PDB file of C-alpha atoms in Angstrom:
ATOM      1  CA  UNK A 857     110.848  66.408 108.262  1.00 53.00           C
ATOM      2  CA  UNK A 858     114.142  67.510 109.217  1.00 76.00           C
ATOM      3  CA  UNK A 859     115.576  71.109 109.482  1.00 84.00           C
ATOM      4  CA  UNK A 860     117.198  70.385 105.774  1.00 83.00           C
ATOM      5  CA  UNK A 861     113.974  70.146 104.684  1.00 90.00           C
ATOM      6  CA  UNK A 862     112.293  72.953 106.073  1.00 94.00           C
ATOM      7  CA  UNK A 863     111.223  76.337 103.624  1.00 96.00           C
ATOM      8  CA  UNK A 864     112.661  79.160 105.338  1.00 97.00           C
ATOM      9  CA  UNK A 865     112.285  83.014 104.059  1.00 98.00           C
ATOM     10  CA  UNK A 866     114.752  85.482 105.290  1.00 98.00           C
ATOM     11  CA  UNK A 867     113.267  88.808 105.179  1.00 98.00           C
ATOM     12  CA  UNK A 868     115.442  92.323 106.216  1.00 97.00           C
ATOM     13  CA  UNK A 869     116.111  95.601 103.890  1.00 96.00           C
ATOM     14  CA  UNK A 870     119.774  95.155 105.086  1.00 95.00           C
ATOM     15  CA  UNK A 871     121.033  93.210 101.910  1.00 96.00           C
ATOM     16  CA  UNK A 872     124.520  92.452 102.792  1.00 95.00           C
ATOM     17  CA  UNK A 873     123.820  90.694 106.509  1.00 94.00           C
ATOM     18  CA  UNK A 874     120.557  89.014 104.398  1.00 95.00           C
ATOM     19  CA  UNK A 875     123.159  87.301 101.938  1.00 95.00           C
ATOM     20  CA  UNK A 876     125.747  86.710 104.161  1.00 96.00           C
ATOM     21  CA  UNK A 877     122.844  84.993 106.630  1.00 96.00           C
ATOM     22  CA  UNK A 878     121.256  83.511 103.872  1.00 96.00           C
ATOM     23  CA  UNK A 879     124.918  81.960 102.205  1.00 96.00           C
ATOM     24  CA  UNK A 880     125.886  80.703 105.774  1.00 96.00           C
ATOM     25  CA  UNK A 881     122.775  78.783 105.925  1.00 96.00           C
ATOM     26  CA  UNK A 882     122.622  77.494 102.402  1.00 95.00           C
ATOM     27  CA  UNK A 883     126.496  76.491 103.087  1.00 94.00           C
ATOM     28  CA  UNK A 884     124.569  73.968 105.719  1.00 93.00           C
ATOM     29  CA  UNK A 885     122.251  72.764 103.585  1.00 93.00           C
ATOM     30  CA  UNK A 886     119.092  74.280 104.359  1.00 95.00           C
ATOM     31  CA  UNK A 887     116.372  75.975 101.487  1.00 94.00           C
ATOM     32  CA  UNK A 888     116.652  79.396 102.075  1.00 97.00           C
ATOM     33  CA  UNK A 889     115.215  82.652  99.827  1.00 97.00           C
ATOM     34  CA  UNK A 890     115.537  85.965 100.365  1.00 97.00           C
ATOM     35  CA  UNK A 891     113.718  89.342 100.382  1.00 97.00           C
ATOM     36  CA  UNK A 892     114.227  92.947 100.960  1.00 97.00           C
ATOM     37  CA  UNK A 893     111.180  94.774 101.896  1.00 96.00           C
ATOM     38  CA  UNK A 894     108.096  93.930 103.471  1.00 95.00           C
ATOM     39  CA  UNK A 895     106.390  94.212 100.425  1.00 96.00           C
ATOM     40  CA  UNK A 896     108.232  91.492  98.793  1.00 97.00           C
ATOM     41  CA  UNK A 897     108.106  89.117 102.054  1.00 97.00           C
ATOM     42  CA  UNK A 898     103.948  88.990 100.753  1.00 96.00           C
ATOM     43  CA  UNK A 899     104.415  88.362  97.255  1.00 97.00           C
ATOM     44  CA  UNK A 900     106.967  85.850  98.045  1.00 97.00           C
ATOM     45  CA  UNK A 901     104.542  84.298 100.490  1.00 96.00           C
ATOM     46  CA  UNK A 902     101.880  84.247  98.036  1.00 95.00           C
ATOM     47  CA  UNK A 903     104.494  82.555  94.999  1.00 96.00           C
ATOM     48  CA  UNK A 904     105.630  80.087  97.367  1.00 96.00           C
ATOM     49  CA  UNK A 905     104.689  79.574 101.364  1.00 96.00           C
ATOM     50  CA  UNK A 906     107.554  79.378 103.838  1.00 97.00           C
ATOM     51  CA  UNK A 907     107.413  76.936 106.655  1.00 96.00           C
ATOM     52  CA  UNK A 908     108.986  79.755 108.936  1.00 97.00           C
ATOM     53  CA  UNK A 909     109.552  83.358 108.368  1.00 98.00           C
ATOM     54  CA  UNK A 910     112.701  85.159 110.236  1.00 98.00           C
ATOM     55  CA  UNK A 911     111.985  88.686 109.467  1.00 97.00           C
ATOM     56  CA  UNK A 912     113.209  91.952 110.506  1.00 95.00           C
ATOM     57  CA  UNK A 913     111.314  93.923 112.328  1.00 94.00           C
ATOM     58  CA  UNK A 914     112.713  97.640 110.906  1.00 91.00           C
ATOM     59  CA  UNK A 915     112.156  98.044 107.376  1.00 93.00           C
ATOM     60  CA  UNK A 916     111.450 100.767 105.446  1.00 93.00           C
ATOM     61  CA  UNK A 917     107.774 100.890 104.176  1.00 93.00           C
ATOM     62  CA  UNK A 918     105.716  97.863 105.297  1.00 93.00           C
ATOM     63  CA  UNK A 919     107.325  96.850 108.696  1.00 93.00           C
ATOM     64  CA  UNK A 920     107.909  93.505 110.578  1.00 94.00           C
ATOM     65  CA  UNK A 921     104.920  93.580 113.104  1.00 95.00           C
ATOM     66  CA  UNK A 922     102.590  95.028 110.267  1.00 95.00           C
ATOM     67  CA  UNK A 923     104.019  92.066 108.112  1.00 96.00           C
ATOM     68  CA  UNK A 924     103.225  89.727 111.214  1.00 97.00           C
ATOM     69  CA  UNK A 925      99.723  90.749 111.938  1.00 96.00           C
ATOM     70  CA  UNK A 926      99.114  89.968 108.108  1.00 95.00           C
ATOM     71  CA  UNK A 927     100.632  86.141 107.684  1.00 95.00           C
ATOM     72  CA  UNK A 928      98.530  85.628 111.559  1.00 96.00           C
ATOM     73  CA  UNK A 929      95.024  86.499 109.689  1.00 96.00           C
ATOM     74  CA  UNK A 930      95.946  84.889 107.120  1.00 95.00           C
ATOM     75  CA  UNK A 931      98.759  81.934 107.268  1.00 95.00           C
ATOM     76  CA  UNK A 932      98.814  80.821 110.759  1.00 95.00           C
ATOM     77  CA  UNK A 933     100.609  77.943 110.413  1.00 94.00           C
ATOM     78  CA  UNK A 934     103.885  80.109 109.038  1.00 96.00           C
ATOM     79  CA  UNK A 935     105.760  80.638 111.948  1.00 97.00           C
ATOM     80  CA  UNK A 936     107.865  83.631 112.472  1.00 97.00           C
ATOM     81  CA  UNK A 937     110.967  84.676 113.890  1.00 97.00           C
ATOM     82  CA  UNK A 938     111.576  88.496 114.307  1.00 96.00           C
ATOM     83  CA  UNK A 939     114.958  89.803 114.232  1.00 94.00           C
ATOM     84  CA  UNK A 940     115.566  93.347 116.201  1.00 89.00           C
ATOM     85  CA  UNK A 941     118.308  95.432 116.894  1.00 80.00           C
ATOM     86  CA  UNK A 942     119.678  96.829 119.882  1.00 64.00           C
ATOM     87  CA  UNK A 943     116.424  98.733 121.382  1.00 64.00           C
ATOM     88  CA  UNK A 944     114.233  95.960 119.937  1.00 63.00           C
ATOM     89  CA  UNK A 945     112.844  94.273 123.309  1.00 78.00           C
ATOM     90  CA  UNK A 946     109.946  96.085 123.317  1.00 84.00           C
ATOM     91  CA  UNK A 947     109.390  95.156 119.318  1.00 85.00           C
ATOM     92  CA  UNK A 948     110.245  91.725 120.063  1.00 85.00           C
ATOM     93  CA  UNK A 949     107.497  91.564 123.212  1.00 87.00           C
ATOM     94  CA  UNK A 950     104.769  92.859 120.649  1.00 90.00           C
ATOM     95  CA  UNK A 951     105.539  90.507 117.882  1.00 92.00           C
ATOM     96  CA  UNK A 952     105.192  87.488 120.521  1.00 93.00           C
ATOM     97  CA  UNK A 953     102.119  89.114 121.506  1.00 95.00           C
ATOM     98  CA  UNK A 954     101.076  89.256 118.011  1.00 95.00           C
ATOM     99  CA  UNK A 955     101.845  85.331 117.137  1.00 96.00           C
ATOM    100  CA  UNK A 956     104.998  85.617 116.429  1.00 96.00           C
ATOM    101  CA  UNK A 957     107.424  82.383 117.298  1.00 97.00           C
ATOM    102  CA  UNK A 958     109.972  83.995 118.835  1.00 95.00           C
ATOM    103  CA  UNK A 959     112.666  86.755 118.596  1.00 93.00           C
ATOM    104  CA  UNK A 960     116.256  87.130 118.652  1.00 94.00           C
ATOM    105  CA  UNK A 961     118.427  90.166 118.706  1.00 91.00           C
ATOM    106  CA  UNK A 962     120.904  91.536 116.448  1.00 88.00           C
ATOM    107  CA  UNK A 963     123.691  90.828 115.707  1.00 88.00           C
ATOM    108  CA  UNK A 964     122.597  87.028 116.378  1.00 90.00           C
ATOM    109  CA  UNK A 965     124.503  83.869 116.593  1.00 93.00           C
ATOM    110  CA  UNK A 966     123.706  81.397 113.695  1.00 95.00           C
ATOM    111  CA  UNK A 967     123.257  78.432 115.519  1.00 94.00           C
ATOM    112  CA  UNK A 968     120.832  80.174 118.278  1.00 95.00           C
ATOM    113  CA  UNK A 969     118.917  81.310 114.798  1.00 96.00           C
ATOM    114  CA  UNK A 970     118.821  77.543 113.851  1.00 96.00           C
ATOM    115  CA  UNK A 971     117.759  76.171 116.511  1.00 95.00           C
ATOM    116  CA  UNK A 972     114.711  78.592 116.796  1.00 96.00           C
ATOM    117  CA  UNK A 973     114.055  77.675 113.234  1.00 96.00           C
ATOM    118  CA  UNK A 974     113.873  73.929 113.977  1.00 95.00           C
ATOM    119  CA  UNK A 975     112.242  74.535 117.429  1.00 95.00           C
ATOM    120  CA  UNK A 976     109.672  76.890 114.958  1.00 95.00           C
ATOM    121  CA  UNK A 977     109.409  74.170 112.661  1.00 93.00           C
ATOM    122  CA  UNK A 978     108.787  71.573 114.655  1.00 92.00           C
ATOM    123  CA  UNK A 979     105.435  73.262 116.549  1.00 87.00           C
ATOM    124  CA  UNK A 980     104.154  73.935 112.819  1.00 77.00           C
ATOM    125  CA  UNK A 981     104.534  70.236 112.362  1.00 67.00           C
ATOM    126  CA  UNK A 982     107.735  70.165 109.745  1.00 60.00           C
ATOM    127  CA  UNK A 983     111.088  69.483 111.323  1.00 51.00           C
ATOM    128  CA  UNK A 984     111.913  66.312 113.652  1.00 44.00           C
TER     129      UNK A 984
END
């Protein structure tokens, strides 16, 4: 499956960069939907399973690593990417620790976010 092909949920309370993200990569032809809180990402997950998950990792109410440790127990095969800002190392460390893909600091290039997406993608067996 190539990268085109690949499910991808954007996840981050910051509406504007999520859109603007989300547009950039829909204007290269990938399937991408958007959510705004944590508590979304799970009912999203639930309507429709992503093949990888780039999620922030501050957000009001549910958070990033709480969201993590949820899709681990429970959708293992979703691999995530976590986005953090500029004191996020230490986030990022914990969510690899946690089963998270990878993670990439803000603000992030887009095609060092697509290539983790494909890289993420291919280990859970969907992009060639």
């Amino acid at each position: 499956m190539r990268i085109h092909d690949v499910n991808i949920l954007l996840v981050d309370d910051e509406k504007e960069f999520t859109a603007t993200l989300a547009e950039r990569m829909a204007l290269r032809g990938l399937r991408v939907r958007c959510v705004y809180s944590g508590e979304e990402a799970l009912r999203e997950i639930a309507a429709e399973k992503p093949d990888v998950v780039v999620m922030d990792v501050m957000m009001p109410g549910l958070k990033g690593l709480d969201i993590l440790r949820h899709l681990k127990a429970t959708n293992p095969e979703i691999q995530v990417i976590l986005l953090t800002g500029q004191a996020g190392t230490r986030d990022g460390m914990e969510g690899m620790k946690l089963g998270a893909f990878d993670y990439l600091l803000k603000p992030l290039e887009l095609d060092a976010l697509l290539a983790k997406i494909a890289e993420a993608a291919a280990v859970g067996g969907k992009a060639q």
